[in-house]
Coordinates of C-alpha atoms in Angstrom, one line a residue:
Chain R
M1446 CA 7.2 13.8 34.9
K1447 CA 6.3 10.4 34.8
G1448 CA 3.1 8.9 35.3
R1449 CA 3.4 7.4 38.6
Q1450 CA 5.6 10.0 40.2
K1451 CA 2.9 12.5 39.1
Q1452 CA 0.3 10.7 41.0
Y1453 CA 2.2 10.7 44.1
F1454 CA 3.3 14.3 43.8
I1455 CA -0.8 15.4 43.4
S1456 CA -2.0 12.8 46.1
L1457 CA 0.2 13.6 48.8
G1458 CA 0.2 17.5 47.7
L1459 CA -3.9 17.2 48.0
V1460 CA -3.4 15.5 51.2
L1461 CA -1.4 18.1 52.7
L1462 CA -3.3 21.1 51.3
V1463 CA -6.6 19.8 52.7
S1464 CA -4.8 19.3 55.6
A1465 CA -3.4 22.8 55.8
V1466 CA -7.0 24.3 55.4
C1467 CA -8.5 22.3 58.0
Y1468 CA -5.6 23.5 60.4
G1469 CA -6.5 26.9 59.5
I1470 CA -10.4 26.4 60.4
S1471 CA -9.6 23.7 62.9
P1472 CA -10.5 26.2 65.9
W1473 CA -14.1 26.0 64.7
L1474 CA -14.4 22.3 63.7
G1475 CA -13.6 19.4 66.0
Y1476 CA -11.1 17.3 65.0
R1477 CA -13.7 14.6 64.5
V1478 CA -15.0 16.5 61.6
V1479 CA -11.4 16.9 60.4
A1480 CA -11.2 13.2 60.2
F1481 CA -14.3 12.9 57.8
I1482 CA -12.6 15.5 55.7
L1483 CA -9.5 13.7 55.2
L1484 CA -10.7 10.7 54.9
L1485 CA -13.2 12.0 52.0
T1486 CA -10.2 13.2 50.3
V1487 CA -8.3 9.6 50.5
S1488 CA -11.3 8.3 48.9
L1489 CA -11.4 11.2 46.1
I1490 CA -8.0 10.3 45.5
A1491 CA -8.7 6.3 45.3
I1492 CA -11.2 6.9 42.4
S1493 CA -8.9 7.6 40.0
F1494 CA -5.1 6.9 41.2
D1495 CA -3.1 3.6 41.4
I1496 CA -3.2 1.7 44.8
L1497 CA 0.2 2.6 46.1
P1498 CA -0.2 6.4 46.1
V1499 CA -3.4 5.8 47.6
L1500 CA -2.2 3.7 50.1
V1501 CA 0.8 6.4 51.0
S1502 CA -1.7 9.2 51.1
A1503 CA -3.8 6.9 53.8
T1504 CA -1.1 6.5 55.9
L1505 CA 0.1 10.1 55.7
S1506 CA -3.2 11.2 56.4
A1507 CA -3.6 9.0 59.4
F1508 CA -0.3 10.3 60.9
I1509 CA -1.3 13.9 59.9
W1510 CA -4.7 13.8 61.6
D1511 CA -2.8 12.2 64.8
F1512 CA -0.1 14.4 65.2
F1513 CA -1.7 18.0 64.3
F1514 CA -5.2 17.7 65.5
I1515 CA -5.7 14.9 68.0
P1516 CA -5.5 16.3 71.3
P1517 CA -2.9 16.5 72.8
R1518 CA -1.6 18.1 69.6
F1519 CA 1.7 18.2 68.1
N1520 CA 2.7 14.9 69.3
F1521 CA 1.8 11.0 68.4
H1522 CA 0.6 10.5 71.7
V1523 CA -3.4 10.2 71.7
G1524 CA -5.1 11.4 74.9
N1525 CA -8.0 9.1 75.6
T1526 CA -9.3 5.7 74.5
E1527 CA -11.9 6.7 71.9
D1528 CA -9.7 8.3 69.7
I1529 CA -7.3 5.3 69.7
I1530 CA -10.2 3.3 68.3
L1531 CA -10.8 6.4 66.4
L1532 CA -7.5 6.5 65.1
I1533 CA -7.5 2.9 64.3
M1534 CA -10.5 2.7 62.6
Y1535 CA -9.6 5.8 60.5
F1536 CA -6.7 3.9 59.1
V1537 CA -8.7 0.7 58.6
I1538 CA -11.4 2.9 56.8
A1539 CA -9.0 5.0 54.3
M1540 CA -7.3 1.5 53.4
I1541 CA -10.7 -0.3 52.7
S1542 CA -11.7 2.5 50.4
A1543 CA -8.7 2.6 48.5
V1544 CA -8.3 -1.4 48.2
L1545 CA -12.0 -1.4 47.2
T1546 CA -11.9 1.5 44.6
Y1547 CA -8.8 0.1 43.2
K1548 CA -10.6 -3.6 42.8
I1549 CA -13.6 -1.7 41.3
R1550 CA -11.4 -0.5 38.9
L1551 CA -9.7 -3.6 38.0
I1552 CA -12.9 -5.5 37.8
E1553 CA -14.3 -2.3 35.1
K1554 CA -10.7 -2.9 33.3
A1555 CA -11.4 -6.8 33.1
S1556 CA -14.8 -6.3 31.7
R1557 CA -13.6 -3.5 29.2
K1558 CA -11.0 -6.0 27.8
K1559 CA -13.3 -8.8 27.8
E1560 CA -15.8 -6.9 25.4
E1561 CA -13.1 -5.6 23.4
K1562 CA -11.8 -9.1 23.0
A1563 CA -15.8 -10.2 21.9
N1564 CA -15.5 -7.1 19.4
T1565 CA -12.4 -8.5 18.2
L1566 CA -13.7 -12.0 18.0
K1567 CA -16.8 -10.6 15.8
L1568 CA -14.7 -8.6 13.6
Y1569 CA -12.7 -12.1 13.1
D1570 CA -15.7 -14.2 12.4
T1571 CA -17.0 -11.5 10.0
L1572 CA -13.2 -11.4 8.5
L1573 CA -13.1 -15.0 8.4
N1574 CA -16.3 -15.8 6.5
S1575 CA -15.8 -13.1 4.1
F1576 CA -12.0 -14.4 3.3
S1577 CA -13.2 -18.1 3.2
H1578 CA -16.0 -16.8 0.5
E1579 CA -13.8 -14.5 -1.4
L1580 CA -11.0 -16.8 -1.3
R1581 CA -13.0 -20.2 -1.8
T1582 CA -15.4 -19.3 -4.5
P1583 CA -12.1 -18.6 -7.3
I1584 CA -10.3 -21.8 -6.0
A1585 CA -13.4 -23.7 -6.1
T1586 CA -14.2 -22.4 -9.8
I1587 CA -10.6 -23.3 -10.9
L1588 CA -10.8 -26.9 -9.5
A1589 CA -14.4 -27.4 -10.9
A1590 CA -13.3 -26.2 -14.5
T1591 CA -9.9 -28.3 -14.2
D1592 CA -11.7 -31.8 -13.1
N1593 CA -14.3 -31.1 -15.6
M1594 CA -11.6 -30.8 -18.1
Q1595 CA -9.5 -33.8 -17.0
S1596 CA -12.7 -36.3 -16.7
G1597 CA -12.3 -37.2 -20.0
N1598 CA -16.1 -36.0 -20.2
N1599 CA -16.1 -36.3 -24.4
N1600 CA -19.6 -34.2 -24.0
L1601 CA -17.5 -31.2 -23.7
T1602 CA -17.6 -28.9 -26.9
K1603 CA -14.9 -26.7 -27.9
E1604 CA -17.3 -23.7 -26.6
N1605 CA -17.5 -25.5 -23.5
K1606 CA -13.9 -25.6 -23.1
D1607 CA -13.5 -22.1 -23.9
E1608 CA -15.4 -21.3 -21.1
L1609 CA -14.3 -23.6 -18.3
I1610 CA -11.0 -21.8 -19.6
N1611 CA -12.4 -18.4 -19.4
E1612 CA -13.9 -18.8 -15.8
I1613 CA -10.2 -20.4 -14.6
S1614 CA -9.1 -16.9 -15.8
K1615 CA -11.5 -14.8 -14.4
A1616 CA -11.3 -16.5 -11.2
S1617 CA -7.3 -16.3 -11.3
L1618 CA -7.8 -12.7 -11.5
R1619 CA -10.2 -12.2 -8.7
L1620 CA -7.9 -14.3 -6.4
N1621 CA -5.2 -12.2 -7.4
Q1622 CA -7.0 -8.9 -6.3
Q1623 CA -7.8 -10.4 -2.8
V1624 CA -4.2 -11.3 -2.3
E1625 CA -3.4 -7.5 -3.3
N1626 CA -5.9 -6.2 -1.0
L1627 CA -4.8 -8.4 1.9
L1628 CA -1.2 -7.6 1.4
N1629 CA -2.1 -3.7 1.2
M1630 CA -4.2 -3.8 4.3
S1631 CA -1.1 -5.6 6.3
R1632 CA 1.2 -2.8 4.9
L1633 CA -1.3 0.0 6.3
E1634 CA -1.8 -2.2 9.5
S1635 CA 2.1 -2.8 10.2
G1636 CA 2.0 1.1 10.0
F1637 CA 4.7 0.2 7.2
I1638 CA 3.4 3.1 4.6
K1639 CA 6.1 5.6 4.1
P1640 CA 4.9 7.6 1.0
K1641 CA 7.6 8.2 -1.7
I1642 CA 6.8 11.9 -3.0
D1643 CA 8.1 12.8 -6.5
W1644 CA 6.6 14.6 -9.5
C1645 CA 3.8 13.0 -11.1
D1646 CA 1.7 13.3 -13.9
I1647 CA -1.7 12.7 -13.1
N1648 CA -3.1 12.3 -16.8
E1649 CA -0.3 9.4 -17.2
L1650 CA -1.4 8.1 -13.8
V1651 CA -4.9 8.1 -14.6
Y1652 CA -4.4 6.6 -18.2
D1653 CA -2.7 3.9 -16.7
T1654 CA -4.8 2.9 -14.0
V1655 CA -8.0 2.9 -16.4
K1656 CA -6.0 0.8 -18.7
K1657 CA -5.1 -1.8 -15.9
I1658 CA -9.4 -1.9 -15.1
E1659 CA -9.9 -2.1 -18.6
D1660 CA -8.0 -5.2 -19.0
N1661 CA -10.1 -6.9 -16.3
K1662 CA -12.5 -7.2 -19.1
I1663 CA -15.1 -4.9 -17.6
T1664 CA -18.8 -4.2 -19.1
Q1665 CA -18.7 -0.3 -17.9
K1666 CA -17.6 2.4 -20.1
I1667 CA -15.0 4.8 -18.3
S1668 CA -14.7 8.2 -19.6
I1669 CA -11.6 10.3 -18.5
T1670 CA -12.1 14.6 -18.1
I1671 CA -9.1 15.6 -17.4
N1672 CA -7.3 19.0 -18.9
P1673 CA -4.4 17.4 -20.9
D1674 CA -2.3 20.7 -19.4
L1675 CA -2.9 19.8 -15.7
P1676 CA 0.1 21.0 -13.9
V1677 CA 2.4 18.0 -12.4
V1678 CA 2.1 17.4 -8.6
K1679 CA 4.1 16.1 -6.2
T1680 CA 2.6 12.2 -4.7
D1681 CA 3.1 9.2 -4.1
K1682 CA 1.9 7.8 -7.6
L1683 CA 1.9 4.0 -6.6
L1684 CA -0.2 4.7 -3.4
L1685 CA -2.3 7.1 -5.3
G1686 CA -2.7 4.9 -8.0
Q1687 CA -3.7 1.9 -5.9
A1688 CA -6.7 3.9 -4.5
I1689 CA -8.0 5.4 -7.7
Y1690 CA -7.7 1.6 -9.1
N1691 CA -9.5 0.6 -6.1
L1692 CA -12.5 3.3 -6.5
L1693 CA -13.1 2.5 -10.4
N1694 CA -12.8 -1.3 -9.3
N1695 CA -15.4 -1.0 -6.8
A1696 CA -17.6 0.9 -9.2
S1697 CA -17.0 -1.5 -11.8
L1698 CA -18.1 -4.7 -9.5
Y1699 CA -21.2 -2.8 -8.0
T1700 CA -22.5 -1.3 -10.9
K1701 CA -24.7 -2.9 -13.5
S1702 CA -23.2 -3.7 -16.9
N1703 CA -23.0 -0.3 -19.4
S1704 CA -23.1 1.7 -16.8
R1705 CA -20.7 4.8 -17.4
I1706 CA -18.1 5.7 -15.0
N1707 CA -16.0 9.0 -15.2
I1708 CA -13.0 10.1 -13.4
A1709 CA -11.9 13.8 -13.5
A1710 CA -8.7 15.5 -11.7
L1711 CA -8.5 19.6 -11.0
V1712 CA -5.8 21.1 -9.3
H1713 CA -6.4 24.0 -7.4
T1714 CA -3.5 26.3 -5.9
D1715 CA -1.5 23.3 -3.9
I1716 CA -4.8 20.8 -3.7
L1717 CA -5.3 18.0 -6.1
E1718 CA -9.1 17.1 -6.4
M1719 CA -9.9 13.9 -8.0
I1720 CA -13.8 12.7 -8.5
I1721 CA -14.5 9.5 -9.3
E1722 CA -18.4 8.9 -10.2
D1723 CA -21.0 6.5 -11.9
N1724 CA -24.4 6.5 -12.9
G1725 CA -25.3 3.2 -10.7
E1726 CA -27.4 2.9 -7.9
G1727 CA -25.6 4.8 -5.2
F1728 CA -25.1 3.7 -1.6
P1729 CA -27.9 3.6 1.0
A1730 CA -27.8 7.1 2.7
N1731 CA -27.4 5.8 6.2
E1732 CA -24.3 3.4 5.5
I1733 CA -22.3 6.3 3.7
E1734 CA -20.2 6.8 6.9
N1735 CA -19.6 3.3 7.1
V1736 CA -18.3 2.4 4.0
F1737 CA -14.6 3.1 4.7
D1738 CA -14.3 1.2 8.0
K1739 CA -12.0 -1.8 7.9
F1740 CA -13.8 -5.2 6.6
Y1741 CA -17.3 -3.1 6.4
R1742 CA -20.0 -4.3 3.9
L1743 CA -23.2 -3.1 2.8
K1744 CA -26.2 -4.4 4.6
Y1745 CA -28.1 -5.8 1.5
S1746 CA -24.9 -6.1 -0.9
K1747 CA -24.8 -9.3 -3.3
A1748 CA -22.3 -11.8 -2.5
G1749 CA -18.7 -11.2 -2.5
G1750 CA -16.2 -8.7 -1.3
T1751 CA -14.7 -8.5 2.1
G1752 CA -15.0 -4.6 2.7
L1753 CA -11.0 -4.3 2.5
G1754 CA -11.0 -2.1 -0.8
L1755 CA -12.6 1.3 0.5
S1756 CA -10.7 0.7 3.4
I1757 CA -7.4 0.7 1.8
V1758 CA -8.3 3.6 -0.3
K1759 CA -8.7 5.7 3.0
G1760 CA -5.8 4.6 4.5
F1761 CA -3.5 5.3 1.3
I1762 CA -5.5 8.4 0.9
E1763 CA -4.6 9.9 4.6
A1764 CA -0.7 8.4 4.4
L1765 CA -0.9 11.2 2.0
K1766 CA -2.2 13.5 4.2
G1767 CA -5.6 14.0 2.2
R1768 CA -9.0 12.8 2.5
V1769 CA -11.8 10.9 0.9
S1770 CA -15.7 11.2 1.0
L1771 CA -18.4 10.1 -0.7
E1772 CA -21.9 11.4 -1.5
N1773 CA -24.5 10.3 -3.4
I1774 CA -25.3 12.1 -6.9
S1775 CA -29.1 13.6 -6.8
T1776 CA -29.5 12.1 -10.5
G1777 CA -28.4 8.6 -9.0
G1778 CA -25.1 7.1 -8.9
A1779 CA -22.3 7.6 -6.3
R1780 CA -19.5 10.4 -5.9
F1781 CA -16.3 9.7 -4.5
T1782 CA -13.9 12.6 -3.7
I1783 CA -10.3 12.6 -3.0
I1784 CA -8.7 15.9 -1.8
L1785 CA -4.5 16.0 -1.8
P1786 CA -2.6 18.9 -0.5
T1787 CA 0.4 18.9 -2.8
E1788 CA 3.0 21.0 -4.6
T1789 CA 2.2 21.8 -8.1
S1790 CA 4.5 22.6 -11.0
H1791 CA 3.9 24.6 -14.3
L1792 CA 6.9 23.5 -15.9
K1793 CA 5.4 22.1 -19.0
V1794 CA 7.5 22.7 -21.7
L1795 CA 11.6 22.7 -21.9
S1796 CA 13.7 22.5 -24.8
Chain O
M1021 CA 13.7 -18.2 -36.9
N1022 CA 16.1 -20.2 -35.2
K1023 CA 15.3 -21.3 -31.9
A1024 CA 16.5 -19.6 -29.0
E1025 CA 17.8 -21.1 -25.9
I1026 CA 16.2 -20.3 -22.4
L1027 CA 17.3 -20.9 -19.1
I1028 CA 14.9 -20.8 -16.1
I1029 CA 16.4 -20.8 -12.6
D1030 CA 13.2 -21.0 -10.5
D1031 CA 12.8 -23.2 -7.2
E1032 CA 9.0 -23.5 -7.8
E1033 CA 8.4 -26.8 -9.6
Q1034 CA 5.0 -25.7 -10.5
I1035 CA 6.0 -22.0 -12.4
R1036 CA 8.8 -24.0 -14.2
R1037 CA 6.3 -26.8 -15.4
M1038 CA 4.1 -23.9 -17.0
L1039 CA 7.2 -21.7 -18.1
E1040 CA 8.3 -25.1 -20.0
I1041 CA 5.3 -25.7 -21.6
T1042 CA 4.5 -22.1 -22.6
L1043 CA 7.7 -21.5 -24.0
K1044 CA 8.2 -24.8 -25.7
T1045 CA 5.0 -24.4 -27.4
N1046 CA 6.3 -21.0 -28.3
S1047 CA 9.4 -22.8 -29.9
Y1048 CA 11.8 -21.9 -27.4
I1049 CA 14.3 -24.4 -26.1
V1050 CA 14.0 -24.6 -22.4
T1051 CA 16.7 -25.8 -19.5
E1052 CA 16.0 -25.5 -16.1
A1053 CA 17.5 -25.2 -12.7
S1054 CA 16.0 -25.1 -9.3
T1055 CA 18.7 -23.5 -7.0
G1056 CA 20.9 -20.4 -7.8
S1057 CA 24.2 -22.5 -7.5
E1058 CA 23.0 -24.9 -10.1
G1059 CA 21.9 -21.7 -12.3
L1060 CA 25.2 -20.6 -12.4
I1061 CA 26.6 -23.9 -13.0
M1062 CA 24.6 -24.4 -16.1
A1063 CA 24.9 -20.7 -17.4
S1064 CA 28.7 -21.1 -17.5
N1065 CA 28.7 -24.6 -18.8
H1066 CA 26.1 -23.4 -21.5
P1067 CA 25.3 -20.1 -21.9
P1068 CA 21.9 -19.5 -23.0
D1069 CA 20.5 -17.0 -25.2
I1070 CA 18.0 -15.6 -22.3
I1071 CA 17.9 -16.3 -18.5
L1072 CA 14.8 -16.2 -16.5
L1073 CA 15.7 -15.5 -12.9
D1074 CA 13.5 -15.8 -9.8
L1075 CA 14.6 -13.8 -6.8
G1076 CA 13.5 -15.9 -4.1
L1077 CA 15.8 -19.1 -4.4
P1078 CA 16.4 -21.4 -1.4
D1079 CA 20.1 -21.6 -2.0
K1080 CA 21.2 -18.2 -2.0
D1081 CA 19.7 -14.7 -2.7
G1082 CA 18.4 -13.8 -6.4
M1083 CA 20.2 -10.7 -6.4
I1084 CA 23.4 -12.4 -5.5
V1085 CA 23.1 -14.9 -8.4
L1086 CA 22.1 -11.8 -10.8
Q1087 CA 25.3 -10.2 -9.7
E1088 CA 27.5 -13.3 -10.1
L1089 CA 26.1 -14.0 -13.4
R1090 CA 26.6 -10.4 -14.5
E1091 CA 30.3 -10.9 -13.7
W1092 CA 30.7 -12.5 -16.9
H1093 CA 27.4 -13.3 -18.5
T1094 CA 26.5 -10.4 -21.3
G1095 CA 23.0 -12.3 -22.3
P1096 CA 19.6 -10.7 -21.3
I1097 CA 18.4 -11.9 -18.0
I1098 CA 14.6 -11.3 -16.9
I1099 CA 13.8 -11.4 -13.1
L1100 CA 10.5 -13.0 -12.6
S1101 CA 9.6 -12.4 -8.6
V1102 CA 6.9 -12.0 -6.6
Q1103 CA 8.2 -9.1 -5.0
N1104 CA 6.6 -5.9 -6.5
S1105 CA 8.2 -3.3 -4.7
E1106 CA 10.0 -0.3 -6.7
E1107 CA 13.0 -0.5 -4.5
V1108 CA 13.7 -4.4 -5.2
I1109 CA 12.7 -3.7 -8.9
I1110 CA 15.2 -0.8 -9.2
K1111 CA 18.0 -2.7 -7.5
A1112 CA 17.4 -5.5 -9.8
L1113 CA 17.8 -2.9 -12.8
D1114 CA 20.9 -1.6 -11.7
K1115 CA 22.3 -4.9 -11.2
G1116 CA 21.8 -5.5 -14.5
A1117 CA 19.0 -7.2 -15.3
N1118 CA 17.5 -6.6 -18.5
D1119 CA 13.6 -6.7 -17.3
Y1120 CA 11.5 -7.5 -14.5
L1121 CA 8.1 -9.4 -14.1
C1122 CA 6.3 -9.4 -11.4
K1123 CA 4.4 -12.6 -10.5
P1124 CA 1.7 -13.5 -11.6
F1125 CA 2.3 -12.0 -14.8
R1126 CA 0.4 -12.8 -18.2
T1127 CA 1.7 -15.0 -20.6
G1128 CA 1.6 -12.6 -23.5
E1129 CA 3.3 -10.1 -21.7
L1130 CA 6.2 -12.4 -20.8
L1131 CA 6.3 -13.7 -24.1
A1132 CA 6.4 -10.1 -25.3
R1133 CA 9.4 -9.3 -23.1
I1134 CA 11.4 -12.1 -24.0
R1135 CA 10.8 -11.3 -27.8
S1136 CA 12.2 -7.6 -27.2
A1137 CA 15.1 -8.8 -25.2
L1138 CA 16.5 -11.2 -27.6
R1139 CA 15.9 -8.5 -30.6
S1140 CA 17.8 -5.9 -28.5
S1141 CA 20.6 -8.3 -27.9
A1142 CA 20.8 -9.1 -31.4
A1143 CA 20.6 -5.8 -32.6
E1144 CA 23.4 -4.3 -30.3
E1145 CA 25.9 -4.9 -33.0
S1146 CA 24.1 -4.2 -36.3
E1147 CA 23.1 -0.7 -37.7
P1148 CA 21.6 1.5 -35.2
I1149 CA 18.0 1.9 -36.8
I1150 CA 14.8 1.4 -35.5
N1151 CA 12.6 0.8 -38.1
S1152 CA 8.7 -0.1 -36.9
E1153 CA 5.2 -0.1 -38.7
D1154 CA 5.0 3.9 -38.9
L1155 CA 8.3 5.0 -36.6
Q1156 CA 11.4 5.1 -38.1
I1157 CA 14.6 6.4 -35.9
D1158 CA 18.3 6.2 -37.6
L1159 CA 20.8 7.1 -35.1
L1160 CA 23.4 7.7 -37.8
T1161 CA 21.8 10.6 -39.7
R1162 CA 19.7 11.7 -36.4
T1163 CA 16.4 11.7 -37.9
V1164 CA 12.9 10.5 -36.5
K1165 CA 10.4 10.0 -38.9
K1166 CA 6.3 9.1 -37.9
K1167 CA 4.4 7.7 -40.8
G1168 CA 6.9 9.1 -43.1
E1169 CA 6.9 12.8 -42.0
L1170 CA 10.2 14.0 -40.2
I1171 CA 9.4 14.9 -36.6
K1172 CA 11.1 18.3 -35.1
L1173 CA 12.8 17.0 -32.1
T1174 CA 14.5 19.6 -29.9
N1175 CA 18.3 18.5 -28.7
T1176 CA 17.3 17.3 -25.4
E1177 CA 14.1 15.5 -26.7
Y1178 CA 16.4 13.8 -29.2
N1179 CA 19.0 13.0 -26.7
L1180 CA 16.6 10.9 -24.9
L1181 CA 14.7 9.4 -27.6
S1182 CA 18.3 8.1 -28.9
I1183 CA 18.8 6.4 -25.4
F1184 CA 15.6 4.7 -25.5
A1185 CA 16.2 3.6 -29.4
R1186 CA 19.7 2.0 -28.2
N1187 CA 17.8 0.1 -25.1
D1188 CA 14.9 -1.0 -27.4
G1189 CA 12.6 -3.1 -25.2
K1190 CA 14.4 -2.5 -21.4
V1191 CA 13.4 -0.7 -18.6
L1192 CA 15.5 2.5 -18.1
T1193 CA 15.4 3.9 -14.6
H1194 CA 14.7 7.5 -14.0
Q1195 CA 18.1 7.7 -12.1
Y1196 CA 19.5 6.2 -15.4
L1197 CA 17.8 8.5 -17.8
L1198 CA 18.7 11.7 -16.0
R1199 CA 21.9 11.0 -15.2
A1200 CA 22.8 9.8 -18.9
V1201 CA 21.1 12.9 -20.3
W1202 CA 21.6 15.9 -18.0
G1203 CA 24.2 14.6 -15.8
P1204 CA 24.9 13.2 -12.4
G1205 CA 23.9 16.3 -10.7
F1206 CA 20.3 16.0 -12.1
I1207 CA 19.6 12.5 -10.8
N1208 CA 16.7 14.1 -8.4
Q1209 CA 15.2 16.6 -10.8
S1210 CA 12.7 13.8 -12.1
Q1211 CA 10.0 16.7 -13.1
Y1212 CA 12.4 17.5 -16.0
L1213 CA 12.3 13.9 -17.5
R1214 CA 8.3 13.6 -17.2
V1215 CA 7.8 17.0 -19.1
F1216 CA 10.4 15.5 -21.4
I1217 CA 8.5 12.3 -21.8
A1218 CA 5.4 13.9 -22.3
Q1219 CA 7.0 16.4 -25.2
I1220 CA 8.1 13.5 -27.0
R1221 CA 5.1 11.4 -26.4
K1222 CA 2.8 14.5 -28.0
K1223 CA 5.1 14.4 -31.1
M1224 CA 5.5 10.4 -31.6
E1225 CA 2.7 9.0 -30.2
D1226 CA -1.1 8.8 -31.8
D1227 CA -2.5 9.1 -28.7
P1228 CA -0.2 10.5 -26.3
N1229 CA -2.3 9.3 -23.0
R1230 CA -2.2 6.0 -24.4
P1231 CA 1.5 5.7 -25.7
Q1232 CA 2.4 2.9 -27.7
Y1233 CA 6.3 3.3 -27.9
L1234 CA 7.3 4.9 -24.9
L1235 CA 5.7 3.3 -22.1
T1236 CA 5.5 3.9 -18.4
E1237 CA 6.5 1.8 -15.8
S1238 CA 5.2 3.0 -12.6
G1239 CA 7.6 4.1 -9.8
V1240 CA 10.2 2.6 -11.6
G1241 CA 11.1 4.3 -15.3
Y1242 CA 10.5 4.0 -18.8
R1243 CA 10.5 1.3 -21.6
F1244 CA 10.5 1.9 -25.4
M1245 CA 9.1 -0.7 -27.2
S1246 CA 9.8 0.1 -31.1
N1247 CA 7.2 -3.2 -32.1
T1248 CA 4.8 -3.3 -29.4
V1249 CA 2.4 -6.6 -29.8

């Protein structure tokens, strides 16, 4: 049954039920008390239903009261003037209560919408700020470096030039990373992600991903602890690879140089568990539950970052029906754990 | 080394400029087209040694340009595109592209791909022998040597490796490999492929986890590089 139909069904049913009960006990009640009971019923209906079903119930209950309760009973004739006034008042009060409740609900809805809009605006503001920072900083670097080299400044040594070129290269990589994040986020937001599940060699995936991170010239040391005979698992290697990449990238961005990062993978029956740990400073305990939220940035984090990286991790892992969690390690550092339901195969040797 | 001619078909002037400088300073001869139709005419008037083709062209879909080129042009075609979805990459490879690079790409990577595409197109008629620093594959005597030592391969391992050796430097899709080695009924049995790739790597690579010869193209397939740069 559709929502509107259901509302008519319930509200009219309620009016009929209450009327029937009142009819049964009417020998002990005055018919004027019945009017109040019916009015109460209509008001209750008005609290949660749309205006039309409420108006219809109000009208119906007025006719029922007139027909079954006001003497002389079983016709629409009303005996005395007092009852005529009462009936008119009943009808008007029922209508007013219906319309008023409806209006209050409208106002509530509008203020909720306003609040939502304010929240969206606030989010949009944060987003704009972080993105203008994250996109403009590398662009500023590139422009400044190229201007510098084009200026004909003869004081630039070869070392200076090499350094400028190196900065341009680093800035471009950073821009590229942000664009990747934005594209991935819009994929997630559009609900366009359909995992392509196929057999995947986790060793291969991890080594490839670590190599990509190492190509960014990071200063941290990444170690890999995975059994070379780990069974192959069924998953979408691009989504999982991107999630691992973001976690490793995050660790390399937010730990001091020469920190250590370790990535491990284990297969339990039909479960793939991946753990990415670092020996950095870990996360503030009261913010751990927020770090996977979209656009969330740690309160006292250094400049940079858009709050997208970890939310993409969560989005991709959830698209694979898994979950990802974060905890601080007691000896220092952060530990991300990915748990993925998966099929595994020990088919390892063929001839 | 005689100068190879490279035709760039890309509508972005900036990309063409960068490529031109990069390629000319690496001793290639460069010609350029900014639309698909212009590129087709230039390629037919004077067939280049390599074509670098962008997929997002203003006048016609790059995939169609690729298809039309492949009706008569047999030289290597490398796709340069901002599209990085595996579907598009696999489609381009199926339509006859030799290689696929996603923008942004690193210059070193592009030069390596160009070198290997040129090498494989030159090697097509010559002896079927791969002779790299520490790896020798002789397709006539069916022998594979690593650092002078004979490697024992099973039949399937050898079949797979020989397909790679004949397509040195070229990306081969999972489906292509499965069909070529096991037949059309096996194109969904990708786990076979993964197992055999892992086995060959164990025998052939110094570190199977950081392969030098048999490289993974994530989500697409594998590429054999006899002379990794």
